[in-house]
Amino acid sequence: MAKKLVIKVTAGADAPERCSQAFTVAAVAAASGVEVSLWLTGESSWFALPGRAAEFELPHAAPLPDLIEAVQAAGRITLCTQCAARREITEKDVIEGVRIAGAQVFVSETMGEGVQALVY
């Protein structure tokens, strides 16, 4: 079993099922004791902002704020540097605990021994 799970979610409200799947897998893995690193890229970048996850709705899916809270309780959430810049999101704008980092950090995280990476 992988010791660490790195998940990159590229979808947001534009592809709600794919988006919800990524957050759900991250939350379940974190609750199962797996070290989780969830990366917000593309349209999912908006969920780094306060209140935006609460606006997301998908029938029969766990509320996004709950999933984010579960990931943050046992893992880390990172917003892509370029994605943040394109949306004019800065470190002072994001919810507490979200960091902004770039490709170098992503590659470093995914190349470690015992790491499994998933992209949604």
Short mmCIF file of C-alpha atoms in Angstrom, two decimals:
data_model
loop_
_atom_site.label_atom_id
_atom_site.label_comp_id
_atom_site.label_asym_id
_atom_site.label_seq_id
_atom_site.Cartn_x
_atom_site.Cartn_y
_atom_site.Cartn_z
CA MET A 1 0.00 0.00 0.00
CA ALA A 2 1.23 3.49 -0.83
CA LYS A 3 2.48 5.44 2.16
CA LYS A 4 1.50 8.72 0.55
CA LEU A 5 -1.23 9.65 -1.91
CA VAL A 6 -0.89 12.75 -4.07
CA ILE A 7 -4.11 13.76 -5.81
CA LYS A 8 -4.31 16.49 -8.42
CA VAL A 9 -7.83 17.70 -9.11
CA THR A 10 -8.26 19.76 -12.26
CA ALA A 11 -12.05 19.81 -12.32
CA GLY A 12 -14.40 22.12 -10.50
CA ALA A 13 -18.03 23.05 -11.06
CA ASP A 14 -17.37 22.46 -14.78
CA ALA A 15 -17.11 18.67 -14.13
CA PRO A 16 -18.79 18.15 -10.75
CA GLU A 17 -18.65 14.35 -10.61
CA ARG A 18 -14.93 14.21 -11.35
CA CYS A 19 -14.31 17.01 -8.87
CA SER A 20 -16.31 15.31 -6.12
CA GLN A 21 -14.57 11.99 -6.74
CA ALA A 22 -11.16 13.57 -6.21
CA PHE A 23 -12.14 15.22 -2.94
CA THR A 24 -13.93 12.07 -1.75
CA VAL A 25 -10.95 9.81 -2.45
CA ALA A 26 -8.64 12.28 -0.71
CA ALA A 27 -10.89 12.48 2.36
CA VAL A 28 -11.35 8.70 2.60
CA ALA A 29 -7.61 8.12 2.24
CA ALA A 30 -6.84 10.70 4.93
CA ALA A 31 -9.42 9.15 7.26
CA SER A 32 -7.82 5.74 6.60
CA GLY A 33 -4.44 6.94 7.81
CA VAL A 34 -2.83 7.54 4.42
CA GLU A 35 -0.71 10.68 4.12
CA VAL A 36 -2.61 12.81 1.59
CA SER A 37 -1.53 15.77 -0.48
CA LEU A 38 -4.42 17.28 -2.48
CA TRP A 39 -3.48 19.68 -5.28
CA LEU A 40 -6.03 22.19 -6.58
CA THR A 41 -5.44 23.09 -10.21
CA GLY A 42 -7.53 24.46 -13.05
CA GLU A 43 -11.14 25.07 -12.11
CA SER A 44 -10.75 23.42 -8.69
CA SER A 45 -8.51 26.36 -7.75
CA TRP A 46 -11.60 28.33 -6.78
CA PHE A 47 -12.21 25.96 -3.85
CA ALA A 48 -9.16 27.42 -2.11
CA LEU A 49 -11.21 30.55 -1.46
CA PRO A 50 -13.42 30.88 1.64
CA GLY A 51 -17.04 29.99 0.97
CA ARG A 52 -16.56 28.67 -2.55
CA ALA A 53 -16.78 24.99 -1.59
CA ALA A 54 -20.14 25.64 0.08
CA GLU A 55 -21.51 26.78 -3.28
CA PHE A 56 -20.70 23.40 -4.86
CA GLU A 57 -23.61 20.98 -5.06
CA LEU A 58 -23.81 17.44 -6.39
CA PRO A 59 -26.69 15.09 -5.55
CA HIS A 60 -25.72 12.05 -3.46
CA ALA A 61 -22.24 13.45 -2.77
CA ALA A 62 -20.71 14.53 0.51
CA PRO A 63 -20.59 18.32 0.99
CA LEU A 64 -17.30 19.70 -0.32
CA PRO A 65 -16.58 21.74 2.85
CA ASP A 66 -16.77 18.51 4.88
CA LEU A 67 -14.38 16.76 2.52
CA ILE A 68 -11.93 19.66 2.63
CA GLU A 69 -12.06 19.64 6.43
CA ALA A 70 -11.34 15.89 6.46
CA VAL A 71 -8.34 16.30 4.17
CA GLN A 72 -6.97 19.21 6.19
CA ALA A 73 -7.34 17.26 9.44
CA ALA A 74 -4.87 14.62 8.28
CA GLY A 75 -3.25 15.93 5.11
CA ARG A 76 -2.34 18.97 3.10
CA ILE A 77 -4.06 21.04 0.41
CA THR A 78 -1.98 22.95 -2.11
CA LEU A 79 -3.09 25.47 -4.71
CA CYS A 80 -1.05 25.53 -7.92
CA THR A 81 1.04 28.70 -8.22
CA GLN A 82 0.23 29.37 -11.88
CA CYS A 83 -3.46 28.54 -11.42
CA ALA A 84 -3.63 30.97 -8.50
CA ALA A 85 -1.88 33.70 -10.48
CA ARG A 86 -4.21 33.29 -13.47
CA ARG A 87 -7.16 33.78 -11.12
CA GLU A 88 -5.47 36.57 -9.15
CA ILE A 89 -5.61 34.48 -5.95
CA THR A 90 -2.92 35.25 -3.39
CA GLU A 91 -1.86 33.63 -0.11
CA LYS A 92 -3.90 36.17 1.83
CA ASP A 93 -7.06 35.11 -0.07
CA VAL A 94 -7.07 31.35 0.58
CA ILE A 95 -8.66 29.41 3.42
CA GLU A 96 -6.45 28.76 6.41
CA GLY A 97 -4.07 25.86 5.90
CA VAL A 98 -3.94 26.00 2.09
CA ARG A 99 -0.49 26.65 0.69
CA ILE A 100 0.41 27.89 -2.77
CA ALA A 101 3.22 25.98 -4.50
CA GLY A 102 4.38 25.11 -7.97
CA ALA A 103 5.42 22.28 -10.23
CA GLN A 104 8.77 21.73 -8.52
CA VAL A 105 7.02 20.88 -5.24
CA PHE A 106 4.46 18.69 -7.04
CA VAL A 107 7.19 16.71 -8.80
CA SER A 108 9.13 16.36 -5.56
CA GLU A 109 6.07 14.99 -3.78
CA THR A 110 5.18 12.53 -6.52
CA MET A 111 8.67 11.11 -6.97
CA GLY A 112 9.15 9.85 -3.43
CA GLU A 113 9.29 6.17 -2.61
CA GLY A 114 5.92 4.68 -1.71
CA VAL A 115 3.96 7.50 -3.34
CA GLN A 116 0.88 6.95 -5.50
CA ALA A 117 -0.33 9.84 -7.65
CA LEU A 118 -3.82 10.26 -9.10
CA VAL A 119 -5.14 12.97 -11.41
CA TYR A 120 -8.83 13.82 -11.69
#
